[in-house]
Amino acid sequence: MKSLANIAGCVDDIMATCGDHPELLVQYLCRIQWRYNCIPPEAIELLAVRLGLPVAHIRGVIGFYAFLHETPRGDFNILISDSITDQMLGSRALLDRLCRQLGVQAGVARADGRVTVDTTSCTGMCDQGPALLVNGFALTRLDVARVDAVAALVEAGTPVQDWPAAFFAVEDNIRRRDRLLNAPRSTDGALRLFLQQGADAMLETIDRSGLRGRGGAGFRTASKWRFCRQAPGGRRYVVCNADEGEPGTFKDRVLLNSFADEVFEGMTLCAGITGAQQGFLYLRGEYRYLLEALESVLARRRSAGLLGRDILGRQGFDFDIAIHMGAGAYVCGEESALIESLEGKRGIPRKRPPFPVTRGLRQQPTVVNNVETLFAATCIARFGADWFRASGTEQSTGTKLLSVSGDCVRPGIYEYPLGVTVGQVIEDCGAEHAQAVQLAGAAGTIIPRDEFDTRISYEDVDTGGAFMVFGPERDLLDMVRNFVHFFAHESCGFCTPCRVGGTLLKNLVDKVYAGRAGEYDLQKIRDICRLMRDTSHCGLGSATPNPVMSTLEKVPSIYRRRLCTSDYEPAFDLEAELEEARRITGRDDSGAHIGRET
Ligand code: SF4
C-alpha cells in the first residue's frame, strides 16, 4: 500500500508546480491520484481550505472522473482496454488470466493493497492492442507471455519505471501519407508567413482552403476563428481538444507524438488571428505518457521565441500554452464539457447557445479546435489554400487521417483525400473479406459490404477518423452491445433522456443478445432511440442511438435471428432471480421454482 506520508508537502509541491487557482482543481487531483493511487481525505480537506471550495464540490469532481478515486486502488492500478477491437483481439481472456494469476477479482483491490485489475474504455491503442494502462501508462500488444510477465513484475513489486521499456513502446503505424503527413517539416514557417502577411490575409487563406473541423462536427475553421475574433470580450482563448476518446480513434496520438510542433504552431497562428494570449492543450488521460515530451516541445518553443512575449520579435504578439490533463471522461470531448473541466469542474456540457466562440472559457470568446484541424491549419498557412484544395471534393477539401483497426492485416494511420471510398481503404489495409466497417466510432454508423462504395466526405458519410473493420465471422451485435454499454457508462447523468434512456437501451440490447426479446422489444428500442436522439442535452446522448439505429436499418438480421417467438417477454427473469434465494435456503423443490409442476 502506498504510504500516505506528507500529504501536505505533496499538495504544496503540486500547487507550486501547477499554480494556485481553484480552476486547477482537476490538475491537482490528477497529480495526487498519480502519487497516492487515490485522493486521500486529508488531501481533500487541504484543497478545500487552500482553494476556498466546499468539500462536497471536490468530492463531486472526484466522483465524476473515472481516473480519480477516493477509495485506494492497488499500488499497481491496471486497467485493461475493453474496446470492441481489443475484445476481438482477446482482451477479455487476458483479463481473466491476469486476475487468476494475481488472485484478484476485477475491480476490487487485492487485500494486501498490491494491485487492482479493472477494465477501462478505449485506450487509443486499437492498432496495437490489446492494451492496458498501468498506473496511467499505456502498455501495448498484450499476449499471454506479456500478461504472465506483468503478473510476475507485480508480485515482485518492481516499480513500473523498471519494467521492460519494450512493453511501453507505442508505434505511430503510419501506413499511408498524403499531403499533410508528407509536407516538409518546419517549426515556425507558418508563423513567419503570418507575420509577413498579417491576420486578415492569413484568415482569408484558411477560409479559401475550405478547412472544416476534423473532430467530426465539420464546422468551418475560418468561421470559428472569425466569430471569436469579432466577439466582444476582454480576453480570448485557444483550446486544442486532444481528448480523443471516441473508441477506435488514435490519430491525435500520432500527431501529438510526431507532429507536436505543427499542432502548437496552429494554436499560435489561431491566437495571432483571434487575439488570444493564452492557450490550453487538453490532453486525454490515457495519453499521459506523452505529457513529458509535449512539455519539452513547449519549453523548446519558448526558448526559440515561438511562444511567450513578443513572438518572433513582433511586439505585442504574446501567447503561451499550458497542458491540462483529462481524467477519463469521454463526455469532455464535447467542447463545452471540456471547458467546464478546464475550469476545474465536473465536465457537464453547457447549454448552447451561447457557443464557446462568444462565451467559452471564463465566459470569454474561445476557439476549441481538434488536434488534426490545427495541424492542417499550419500546413495551409505554409503551402496555401490552393495546395490544400487540390485534394478532396468541392465541399470536403483536403485530406483526412483515418485510424484503421479491427480485422485487417495493416492497422494504423492512413491519410486520404476526402472522397475516398470505404472499399479503397479496405483494400489498402488488407481486409478484403470484411463484412462491415463501423465509421466514426461508437457514435458513428455501420457500412455493410454492399455499401463499400460509400465515400468518406461531408457530402456522403463523414468521420472524426475511426474506421473499425469487422471480418466475416464477427457477430455485429457484439459491437452494438459494446457501444451501448460504453455510452451508458459514459453518460454524465445530467439529463434524463440520456441517463435513463442509455441504461434502458443497454438492457434491451442485452435482452436481444440473450435471445429473450420479441418484436415488442425491437419497437421499444426504436422508441427509446428516437427519444434520446431528439431530447438529449448534448451530442453524447443524441449520438448514443446511432450504432443501434444504423444496424437496425442496414443489418436487421443481427437482431431478428435472436428474437424468440413470443411477442412479449418481460426483461425481468424471475426464475433466474430466485436462484440466490434457493441457494441461501438450500431449497430446490418444485415450490421454489416458477412454473414447475408439483
Ligand atoms: Fe450528460 Fe448524456 Fe445529457 Fe450529454 S446527453 S448532458 S452526456 S446525460
Coordinates of C-alpha atoms and ligand atoms in Angstrom, one line a residue:
M1 CA 0.0 0.0 0.0
K2 CA 1.4 3.4 -0.9
S3 CA 2.5 5.5 2.0
L4 CA 0.2 8.4 2.8
A5 CA 3.0 10.3 4.4
N6 CA 3.5 14.0 3.8
I7 CA 0.2 14.7 2.0
A8 CA 0.5 18.4 2.9
G9 CA 4.0 18.5 1.3
C10 CA 2.7 16.8 -1.8
V11 CA -0.2 19.3 -2.1
D12 CA 2.2 22.2 -1.6
D13 CA 4.6 20.8 -4.3
I14 CA 1.8 20.3 -6.8
M15 CA 0.4 23.8 -6.2
A16 CA 3.8 25.3 -6.6
T17 CA 4.3 23.5 -9.9
C18 CA 0.9 23.9 -11.4
G19 CA 0.0 27.3 -10.0
D20 CA -2.5 28.3 -7.3
H21 CA -6.1 28.6 -8.5
P22 CA -9.4 26.8 -8.0
E23 CA -9.6 26.3 -11.7
L24 CA -6.7 23.9 -11.4
L25 CA -8.6 21.5 -9.2
V26 CA -8.7 18.7 -11.7
Q27 CA -5.0 19.1 -12.4
Y28 CA -4.2 18.9 -8.6
L29 CA -6.4 15.8 -8.3
C30 CA -4.8 14.0 -11.2
R31 CA -1.3 14.5 -9.7
I32 CA -2.4 13.5 -6.2
Q33 CA -4.0 10.4 -7.8
W34 CA -0.7 9.6 -9.6
R35 CA 1.2 9.9 -6.3
Y36 CA -1.1 8.0 -3.9
N37 CA -3.3 6.0 -6.3
C38 CA -6.2 7.6 -4.6
I39 CA -7.3 11.1 -3.3
P40 CA -6.8 10.7 0.4
P41 CA -9.4 12.5 2.7
E42 CA -6.6 14.7 4.1
A43 CA -5.8 15.9 0.6
I44 CA -9.5 16.8 0.0
E45 CA -9.6 18.7 3.3
L46 CA -6.4 20.6 2.5
L47 CA -7.5 21.5 -1.0
A48 CA -10.9 22.7 0.4
V49 CA -9.1 25.1 2.7
R50 CA -6.4 26.2 0.3
L51 CA -8.9 26.8 -2.6
G52 CA -11.9 28.0 -0.6
L53 CA -14.0 25.3 -2.1
P54 CA -16.6 23.1 -0.3
V55 CA -15.5 19.6 0.4
A56 CA -18.7 18.4 -1.3
H57 CA -17.7 20.2 -4.5
I58 CA -14.3 18.5 -4.5
R59 CA -15.8 15.1 -3.9
G60 CA -18.3 15.7 -6.6
V61 CA -15.5 16.4 -9.1
I62 CA -13.6 13.3 -8.0
G63 CA -16.7 11.2 -8.4
F64 CA -17.2 12.5 -12.0
Y65 CA -13.9 11.3 -13.5
A66 CA -13.2 7.6 -14.0
F67 CA -9.4 8.0 -13.2
L68 CA -9.9 9.7 -9.8
H69 CA -10.8 7.6 -6.8
E70 CA -11.4 8.3 -3.1
T71 CA -11.0 4.6 -2.3
P72 CA -7.4 3.4 -2.7
R73 CA -6.6 1.4 -5.8
G74 CA -3.7 -1.1 -5.6
D75 CA -0.1 0.1 -5.8
F76 CA -0.3 -1.3 -9.4
N77 CA -3.5 0.0 -10.8
I78 CA -4.1 -2.0 -14.0
L79 CA -6.9 -1.1 -16.5
I80 CA -7.3 -3.3 -19.5
S81 CA -9.0 -1.8 -22.5
D82 CA -12.5 -3.1 -23.1
S83 CA -12.9 -1.5 -26.5
I84 CA -14.5 -3.8 -29.1
T85 CA -11.4 -4.1 -31.2
D86 CA -9.4 -5.1 -28.2
Q87 CA -12.1 -7.6 -27.3
M88 CA -11.7 -9.0 -30.8
L89 CA -8.0 -9.5 -30.1
G90 CA -8.8 -11.5 -26.9
S91 CA -8.6 -8.8 -24.2
R92 CA -11.3 -10.5 -22.1
A93 CA -9.4 -13.8 -21.9
L94 CA -6.2 -11.9 -21.0
L95 CA -8.1 -10.0 -18.3
D96 CA -9.3 -13.3 -16.8
R97 CA -5.8 -14.8 -16.9
L98 CA -4.3 -11.8 -15.2
C99 CA -6.9 -11.8 -12.5
R100 CA -6.3 -15.5 -11.9
Q101 CA -2.5 -15.1 -11.8
L102 CA -2.8 -12.3 -9.3
G103 CA -5.7 -13.7 -7.3
V104 CA -7.9 -10.7 -7.7
Q105 CA -11.4 -10.0 -8.7
A106 CA -11.8 -7.4 -11.5
G107 CA -12.5 -4.0 -10.0
V108 CA -11.6 -4.9 -6.4
A109 CA -8.2 -4.1 -4.8
R110 CA -6.3 -7.1 -3.5
A111 CA -6.4 -7.4 0.3
D112 CA -2.7 -6.6 0.6
G113 CA -3.2 -3.4 -1.5
R114 CA -0.7 -4.5 -4.0
V115 CA -2.8 -4.5 -7.1
T116 CA -6.2 -3.6 -8.7
V117 CA -7.2 -5.0 -12.1
D118 CA -10.2 -3.5 -13.9
T119 CA -11.4 -2.6 -17.4
T120 CA -11.5 0.8 -19.0
S121 CA -13.0 2.2 -22.2
C122 CA -10.8 2.5 -25.3
T123 CA -7.2 3.4 -24.5
G124 CA -6.4 4.8 -28.0
M125 CA -4.1 1.9 -28.9
C126 CA -6.5 0.0 -31.1
D127 CA -3.8 -0.5 -33.8
Q128 CA -1.5 -2.3 -31.3
G129 CA -3.9 -3.8 -28.8
P130 CA -4.9 -5.4 -26.7
A131 CA -3.6 -2.6 -24.4
L132 CA -3.7 -1.8 -20.8
L133 CA -2.8 1.2 -18.6
V134 CA -0.7 0.5 -15.5
N135 CA -0.6 3.5 -13.2
G136 CA -1.7 5.6 -16.1
F137 CA 0.9 4.4 -18.6
A138 CA 0.0 2.6 -21.8
L139 CA 1.3 -1.0 -22.3
T140 CA 0.6 -2.4 -25.7
R141 CA 0.5 -5.7 -27.6
L142 CA -0.7 -7.8 -24.7
D143 CA -0.5 -11.5 -25.2
V144 CA -0.2 -14.5 -22.8
A145 CA 3.5 -14.1 -22.3
R146 CA 3.2 -10.4 -21.6
V147 CA 0.4 -10.9 -19.2
D148 CA 2.4 -13.5 -17.3
A149 CA 5.4 -11.2 -17.2
V150 CA 3.1 -8.3 -15.9
A151 CA 1.8 -10.6 -13.1
A152 CA 5.4 -11.6 -12.1
L153 CA 6.5 -7.9 -12.1
V154 CA 3.6 -7.0 -9.9
E155 CA 4.2 -9.9 -7.5
A156 CA 7.9 -8.9 -7.3
G157 CA 6.9 -5.3 -6.5
T158 CA 9.0 -4.0 -9.4
P159 CA 8.3 -0.3 -9.9
V160 CA 6.6 0.5 -13.2
Q161 CA 9.6 2.6 -14.4
D162 CA 11.8 -0.5 -14.1
W163 CA 9.5 -2.7 -16.3
P164 CA 10.9 -3.6 -19.8
A165 CA 10.8 -0.5 -22.0
A166 CA 9.5 -2.7 -24.9
F167 CA 6.2 -3.2 -23.0
F168 CA 5.5 0.5 -23.3
A169 CA 6.5 1.0 -26.9
V170 CA 3.8 2.9 -28.8
E171 CA 4.3 3.0 -32.6
D172 CA 2.9 5.6 -34.9
N173 CA 2.0 3.0 -37.5
I174 CA 1.6 5.5 -40.3
R175 CA 0.6 3.3 -43.3
R176 CA -0.3 6.0 -45.9
R177 CA 0.8 9.5 -46.2
D178 CA -0.7 12.2 -48.3
R179 CA -0.1 15.9 -48.5
L180 CA -0.3 16.7 -44.8
L181 CA 1.9 13.9 -43.5
N182 CA 4.3 14.3 -46.4
A183 CA 4.7 18.0 -46.1
P184 CA 8.3 19.2 -45.4
R185 CA 8.7 19.8 -41.6
S186 CA 9.2 23.2 -40.0
T187 CA 8.8 24.6 -36.5
D188 CA 8.0 28.2 -37.5
G189 CA 7.2 28.5 -41.2
A190 CA 3.6 29.3 -40.7
L191 CA 4.2 31.9 -38.1
R192 CA 6.8 33.7 -40.2
L193 CA 4.4 33.9 -43.1
F194 CA 1.6 35.1 -40.7
L195 CA 3.8 37.9 -39.6
Q196 CA 4.6 38.9 -43.2
Q197 CA 1.0 38.7 -44.5
G198 CA -1.0 39.8 -41.4
A199 CA -4.0 38.4 -39.7
D200 CA -6.6 39.3 -42.3
A201 CA -4.8 37.7 -45.2
M202 CA -4.0 34.6 -43.2
L203 CA -7.6 34.2 -42.1
E204 CA -8.6 34.6 -45.8
T205 CA -6.2 31.8 -46.7
I206 CA -7.7 29.5 -44.1
D207 CA -11.2 30.4 -45.3
R208 CA -10.4 29.8 -49.0
S209 CA -8.9 26.4 -48.2
G210 CA -12.4 25.3 -47.1
L211 CA -10.9 23.6 -44.0
R212 CA -13.6 22.1 -41.7
G213 CA -13.2 20.8 -38.2
R214 CA -11.6 17.3 -38.2
G215 CA -13.1 16.2 -34.9
G216 CA -16.3 15.2 -36.5
A217 CA -18.6 18.2 -36.4
G218 CA -17.2 19.7 -39.6
F219 CA -17.7 23.4 -38.8
R220 CA -15.7 25.7 -41.0
T221 CA -12.5 26.6 -39.2
A222 CA -12.1 30.1 -40.5
S223 CA -15.7 30.9 -39.5
K224 CA -15.0 29.8 -35.9
W225 CA -11.8 31.9 -35.8
R226 CA -13.6 34.9 -37.2
F227 CA -16.5 34.7 -34.8
C228 CA -14.1 34.5 -31.9
R229 CA -12.1 37.4 -33.2
Q230 CA -15.2 39.6 -33.6
A231 CA -16.9 38.6 -30.4
P232 CA -16.9 41.2 -27.6
G233 CA -14.7 40.2 -24.7
G234 CA -11.7 41.2 -22.7
R235 CA -9.6 38.1 -23.2
R236 CA -9.7 35.3 -25.8
Y237 CA -8.5 31.7 -25.6
V238 CA -7.4 28.9 -27.9
V239 CA -8.0 25.4 -26.8
C240 CA -6.7 22.3 -28.5
N241 CA -9.1 19.4 -27.9
A242 CA -6.8 16.4 -27.5
D243 CA -9.3 14.4 -25.5
E244 CA -9.5 11.8 -28.3
G245 CA -11.9 9.5 -26.6
E246 CA -14.0 8.1 -29.5
P247 CA -13.5 4.3 -29.5
G248 CA -11.4 3.4 -32.5
T249 CA -9.7 6.8 -32.9
F250 CA -6.0 7.3 -32.3
K251 CA -4.8 9.8 -35.0
D252 CA -4.3 12.6 -32.4
R253 CA -2.0 10.3 -30.5
V254 CA 0.2 10.1 -33.6
L255 CA 0.1 13.8 -34.4
L256 CA 1.0 14.7 -30.8
N257 CA 3.8 12.2 -30.8
S258 CA 5.4 13.1 -34.1
F259 CA 4.0 16.5 -35.2
A260 CA 3.6 18.4 -32.0
D261 CA 5.4 21.5 -33.3
E262 CA 2.8 21.8 -36.1
V263 CA -0.1 21.5 -33.6
F264 CA 1.3 24.1 -31.3
E265 CA 2.1 26.3 -34.2
G266 CA -1.5 26.0 -35.4
M267 CA -2.7 27.1 -31.9
T268 CA -0.3 30.1 -32.0
L269 CA -1.5 31.0 -35.5
C270 CA -5.1 31.0 -34.3
A271 CA -4.0 33.2 -31.4
G272 CA -2.4 35.6 -33.7
I273 CA -5.6 35.9 -35.8
T274 CA -8.1 36.0 -32.9
G275 CA -6.0 38.0 -30.4
A276 CA -5.8 35.2 -27.8
Q277 CA -3.0 35.3 -25.3
Q278 CA -3.5 32.0 -23.6
G279 CA -3.9 28.5 -25.0
F280 CA -4.6 25.1 -23.4
L281 CA -4.0 21.7 -24.8
Y282 CA -6.5 19.4 -23.0
L283 CA -4.7 16.0 -23.1
R284 CA -6.7 12.8 -22.8
G285 CA -5.8 11.0 -19.6
E286 CA -4.9 7.8 -21.5
Y287 CA -2.1 9.8 -23.2
R288 CA -0.3 10.7 -20.0
Y289 CA 2.8 9.0 -21.4
L290 CA 3.0 11.9 -23.9
L291 CA 2.9 14.7 -21.3
E292 CA 6.6 15.0 -20.6
A293 CA 7.6 15.1 -24.3
L294 CA 4.9 17.7 -25.1
E295 CA 6.1 19.9 -22.2
S296 CA 9.6 19.6 -23.7
V297 CA 8.4 20.8 -27.1
L298 CA 6.6 23.7 -25.4
A299 CA 9.8 24.6 -23.5
R300 CA 11.9 24.4 -26.7
R301 CA 9.4 26.7 -28.5
R302 CA 9.5 29.2 -25.7
S303 CA 13.3 29.3 -25.9
A304 CA 13.1 29.8 -29.7
G305 CA 10.8 32.8 -29.2
L306 CA 7.8 30.9 -30.7
L307 CA 5.8 31.2 -27.5
G308 CA 5.8 33.8 -24.7
R309 CA 6.1 37.5 -25.1
D310 CA 6.8 39.3 -28.4
I311 CA 6.7 36.1 -30.5
L312 CA 9.4 36.1 -33.2
G313 CA 10.2 39.7 -32.2
R314 CA 6.7 41.1 -33.0
Q315 CA 5.9 43.5 -30.2
G316 CA 2.6 42.6 -28.6
F317 CA 2.3 39.2 -30.1
D318 CA 2.1 37.3 -26.7
F319 CA 0.8 33.8 -26.4
D320 CA 1.6 30.8 -24.3
I321 CA 0.2 27.3 -24.0
A322 CA -0.4 25.1 -20.9
I323 CA -1.3 21.4 -20.9
H324 CA -4.2 20.3 -18.9
M325 CA -4.8 16.6 -18.2
G326 CA -8.2 14.9 -18.7
A327 CA -9.1 12.2 -16.2
G328 CA -11.1 9.6 -18.0
A329 CA -14.4 11.3 -19.0
Y330 CA -15.5 10.7 -22.6
V331 CA -18.0 13.5 -22.5
C332 CA -15.2 16.0 -22.0
G333 CA -14.5 15.6 -25.8
E334 CA -17.6 17.8 -26.2
E335 CA -16.3 21.3 -26.3
S336 CA -18.4 23.0 -23.6
A337 CA -17.8 20.0 -21.2
L338 CA -14.1 20.3 -21.9
I339 CA -14.2 24.0 -21.0
E340 CA -16.0 23.1 -17.7
S341 CA -13.2 20.6 -17.0
L342 CA -10.6 23.2 -17.8
E343 CA -12.3 25.4 -15.2
G344 CA -11.7 22.6 -12.6
K345 CA -15.3 21.4 -12.6
R346 CA -17.3 18.3 -13.5
G347 CA -17.4 18.0 -17.3
I348 CA -21.2 18.7 -17.7
P349 CA -21.9 20.1 -21.1
R350 CA -23.2 23.6 -21.2
K351 CA -26.5 24.8 -22.7
R352 CA -25.8 26.2 -26.1
P353 CA -26.1 28.9 -27.4
P354 CA -24.1 30.8 -26.4
F355 CA -21.3 28.9 -28.1
P356 CA -17.7 28.9 -26.9
V357 CA -16.7 31.3 -29.7
T358 CA -18.6 34.0 -27.9
R359 CA -18.7 32.7 -24.3
G360 CA -16.3 29.9 -23.6
L361 CA -13.6 29.6 -21.1
R362 CA -14.1 32.0 -18.2
Q363 CA -17.1 33.2 -20.2
Q364 CA -14.7 34.7 -22.8
P365 CA -14.5 34.1 -26.6
T366 CA -12.8 30.8 -27.1
V367 CA -11.8 28.7 -30.1
V368 CA -11.8 25.0 -29.5
N369 CA -10.2 23.0 -32.3
N370 CA -9.3 19.4 -32.8
V371 CA -5.6 18.4 -33.0
E372 CA -5.9 17.4 -36.7
T373 CA -7.6 20.7 -37.5
L374 CA -4.8 22.8 -36.0
F375 CA -2.2 20.6 -37.7
A376 CA -3.9 21.1 -41.1
A377 CA -4.2 24.9 -40.5
T378 CA -0.4 25.1 -40.0
C379 CA 0.1 23.3 -43.3
I380 CA -2.4 25.5 -45.1
A381 CA -0.7 28.6 -43.8
R382 CA 2.6 27.4 -45.2
F383 CA 1.5 26.0 -48.5
G384 CA -1.6 27.9 -49.3
A385 CA -5.4 27.4 -49.8
D386 CA -5.0 26.0 -53.4
W387 CA -2.5 23.5 -52.3
F388 CA -5.0 22.2 -49.8
R389 CA -8.0 22.4 -52.1
A390 CA -6.2 20.3 -54.7
S391 CA -7.2 17.3 -52.7
G392 CA -10.7 16.2 -51.7
T393 CA -14.0 17.3 -53.1
E394 CA -15.9 20.6 -53.6
Q395 CA -17.5 20.5 -50.1
S396 CA -14.8 18.4 -48.4
T397 CA -11.5 19.9 -49.3
G398 CA -8.2 18.4 -48.3
T399 CA -7.2 15.1 -46.7
K400 CA -8.4 13.2 -43.7
L401 CA -6.5 11.0 -41.3
L402 CA -8.2 7.7 -40.6
S403 CA -7.5 5.4 -37.6
V404 CA -7.9 1.9 -39.0
S405 CA -8.3 -1.0 -36.6
G406 CA -10.0 -4.4 -36.2
D407 CA -9.9 -7.3 -38.6
C408 CA -7.3 -6.1 -41.1
V409 CA -3.7 -7.0 -41.9
R410 CA -2.3 -3.5 -41.6
P411 CA -4.0 -1.4 -38.9
G412 CA -2.7 2.1 -38.3
I413 CA -3.0 5.7 -39.7
Y414 CA -4.0 6.3 -43.3
E415 CA -4.2 9.8 -44.8
Y416 CA -6.5 10.0 -47.8
P417 CA -8.0 12.8 -49.9
L418 CA -11.6 13.3 -48.7
G419 CA -14.0 11.5 -51.0
V420 CA -12.0 8.2 -50.8
T421 CA -14.3 5.1 -50.9
V422 CA -14.6 2.8 -47.9
G423 CA -13.6 0.0 -50.3
Q424 CA -10.3 1.7 -51.2
V425 CA -9.4 1.8 -47.5
I426 CA -10.5 -1.8 -47.1
E427 CA -8.2 -2.9 -49.9
D428 CA -5.2 -0.9 -48.7
C429 CA -5.4 -2.1 -45.1
G430 CA -5.8 -5.7 -46.1
A431 CA -9.4 -6.5 -45.2
E432 CA -10.7 -7.9 -48.4
H433 CA -13.2 -10.2 -46.7
A434 CA -14.6 -7.7 -44.3
Q435 CA -18.4 -7.9 -43.8
A436 CA -18.7 -4.3 -42.5
V437 CA -16.9 -1.2 -41.2
Q438 CA -18.0 1.0 -38.3
L439 CA -17.2 4.5 -39.4
A440 CA -16.8 7.3 -36.8
G441 CA -16.5 5.1 -33.7
A442 CA -19.3 4.3 -31.2
A443 CA -21.2 7.4 -32.2
G444 CA -20.9 6.5 -35.9
T445 CA -22.6 4.4 -38.5
I446 CA -22.3 0.9 -39.9
I447 CA -21.2 0.5 -43.5
P448 CA -22.0 -3.1 -44.7
R449 CA -20.1 -4.7 -47.5
D450 CA -22.7 -3.8 -50.2
E451 CA -22.1 -0.1 -49.4
F452 CA -18.3 -0.2 -49.6
D453 CA -18.6 2.3 -52.5
T454 CA -19.6 4.9 -49.9
R455 CA -17.4 8.0 -50.0
I456 CA -15.9 9.4 -46.8
S457 CA -16.7 13.1 -47.1
Y458 CA -19.1 15.7 -45.7
E459 CA -21.3 15.2 -48.7
D460 CA -21.7 11.4 -48.1
V461 CA -20.6 10.0 -44.7
D462 CA -18.1 11.8 -42.6
T463 CA -16.0 10.6 -39.7
G464 CA -13.8 12.0 -37.0
G465 CA -11.4 9.3 -38.0
A466 CA -12.4 5.9 -36.6
F467 CA -12.5 3.1 -39.2
M468 CA -13.2 -0.2 -37.4
V469 CA -13.2 -3.3 -39.6
F470 CA -15.3 -6.4 -38.9
G471 CA -14.4 -9.7 -40.5
P472 CA -16.9 -12.2 -41.9
E473 CA -17.0 -14.3 -38.7
R474 CA -17.9 -11.4 -36.3
D475 CA -21.2 -11.0 -34.7
L476 CA -22.1 -7.4 -35.2
L477 CA -24.4 -7.5 -32.2
D478 CA -21.3 -7.8 -30.1
M479 CA -20.2 -4.5 -31.4
V480 CA -23.6 -2.9 -30.8
R481 CA -23.6 -4.2 -27.3
N482 CA -20.2 -2.9 -26.6
F483 CA -21.2 0.6 -27.8
V484 CA -24.4 0.8 -25.8
H485 CA -22.6 -0.4 -22.7
F486 CA -19.9 2.2 -23.4
F487 CA -22.5 5.1 -23.7
A488 CA -24.4 4.0 -20.6
H489 CA -21.1 4.1 -18.7
E490 CA -20.0 7.4 -20.1
S491 CA -23.3 9.3 -19.7
C492 CA -22.6 12.2 -17.4
G493 CA -26.1 11.8 -15.9
F494 CA -27.2 15.4 -16.2
C495 CA -30.3 14.8 -18.4
T496 CA -32.9 12.1 -18.1
P497 CA -33.2 11.0 -21.7
C498 CA -29.5 10.0 -21.8
R499 CA -29.1 8.9 -18.2
V500 CA -32.2 6.7 -18.1
G501 CA -32.6 6.1 -21.9
G502 CA -29.0 4.9 -22.2
T503 CA -29.5 2.3 -19.5
L504 CA -32.8 1.1 -20.9
L505 CA -31.3 0.8 -24.3
K506 CA -28.4 -1.2 -22.9
N507 CA -30.8 -3.6 -21.1
L508 CA -32.9 -4.1 -24.2
V509 CA -30.0 -4.8 -26.4
D510 CA -28.7 -7.3 -23.8
K511 CA -32.2 -8.9 -23.8
V512 CA -32.0 -9.3 -27.6
Y513 CA -28.5 -10.7 -27.3
A514 CA -29.7 -13.2 -24.7
G515 CA -32.4 -14.5 -27.1
R516 CA -35.2 -13.3 -24.8
A517 CA -36.6 -10.5 -26.8
G518 CA -39.5 -10.2 -29.2
E519 CA -40.9 -7.7 -31.7
Y520 CA -42.3 -5.6 -28.9
D521 CA -38.7 -5.1 -27.6
L522 CA -37.5 -4.0 -31.0
Q523 CA -40.2 -1.4 -31.2
K524 CA -39.2 -0.2 -27.7
I525 CA -35.6 0.1 -28.8
R526 CA -36.7 2.3 -31.7
D527 CA -38.8 4.4 -29.4
I528 CA -36.0 5.0 -26.9
C529 CA -33.6 5.7 -29.8
R530 CA -35.9 8.4 -31.2
L531 CA -36.4 9.9 -27.7
M532 CA -32.7 10.0 -26.9
R533 CA -31.8 11.5 -30.3
D534 CA -34.5 14.2 -30.1
T535 CA -34.4 15.3 -26.5
S536 CA -30.8 14.7 -25.1
H537 CA -29.0 17.7 -23.8
C538 CA -25.7 17.1 -25.7
G539 CA -24.2 15.2 -28.6
L540 CA -23.4 12.1 -26.4
G541 CA -27.0 11.4 -25.7
S542 CA -28.2 12.1 -29.2
A543 CA -25.4 10.0 -30.8
T544 CA -26.0 7.0 -28.5
P545 CA -28.7 5.5 -30.7
N546 CA -26.6 5.8 -33.9
P547 CA -25.0 2.3 -33.8
V548 CA -28.4 0.7 -32.9
M549 CA -30.4 2.6 -35.5
S550 CA -27.9 2.1 -38.3
T551 CA -27.6 -1.6 -37.6
L552 CA -31.4 -2.0 -37.3
E553 CA -31.8 -0.3 -40.6
K554 CA -28.9 -1.9 -42.5
V555 CA -28.3 -5.3 -40.9
P556 CA -31.6 -6.1 -39.1
S557 CA -30.8 -9.9 -39.3
I558 CA -28.3 -9.5 -36.4
Y559 CA -31.4 -8.7 -34.2
R560 CA -34.0 -10.8 -35.9
R561 CA -32.2 -14.1 -35.7
R562 CA -32.1 -13.8 -32.0
L563 CA -35.8 -12.9 -31.4
C564 CA -37.8 -15.5 -29.5
T565 CA -41.2 -16.4 -30.9
S566 CA -43.3 -14.7 -28.3
D567 CA -44.4 -11.2 -28.9
Y568 CA -43.6 -10.0 -25.4
E569 CA -41.1 -11.3 -22.9
P570 CA -40.5 -9.5 -19.6
A571 CA -37.0 -8.1 -19.2
F572 CA -37.0 -9.3 -15.5
D573 CA -36.2 -13.0 -15.3
L574 CA -37.9 -14.0 -12.1
E575 CA -36.8 -17.6 -12.2
A576 CA -33.2 -16.6 -12.5
E577 CA -33.5 -14.1 -9.7
L578 CA -34.8 -16.8 -7.4
E579 CA -31.6 -18.7 -7.7
E580 CA -29.9 -16.8 -4.9
A581 CA -32.9 -17.4 -2.6
R582 CA -32.8 -21.1 -3.4
R583 CA -29.1 -21.2 -2.7
I584 CA -29.4 -19.5 0.7
T585 CA -32.4 -21.6 1.8
G586 CA -31.0 -24.8 0.4
R587 CA -34.2 -25.5 -1.5
D588 CA -34.5 -26.9 -4.9
D589 CA -38.0 -28.4 -4.8
S590 CA -40.7 -27.6 -7.3
G591 CA -42.2 -25.0 -5.0
A592 CA -39.0 -23.0 -5.2
H593 CA -39.3 -22.7 -9.0
I594 CA -41.7 -20.7 -11.1
G595 CA -44.0 -22.9 -13.2
R596 CA -42.5 -26.2 -12.1
E597 CA -45.1 -28.9 -11.7
T598 CA -45.7 -30.1 -8.1
Ligands
SF4_1 FE1 -24.8 14.2 -19.9 FE2 -25.8 12.5 -21.6 FE3 -27.2 14.6 -21.0 FE4 -25.0 14.9 -22.5 S1 -26.9 13.8 -23.1 S2 -25.6 16.1 -20.8 S3 -23.7 13.2 -21.6 S4 -26.6 13.0 -19.6

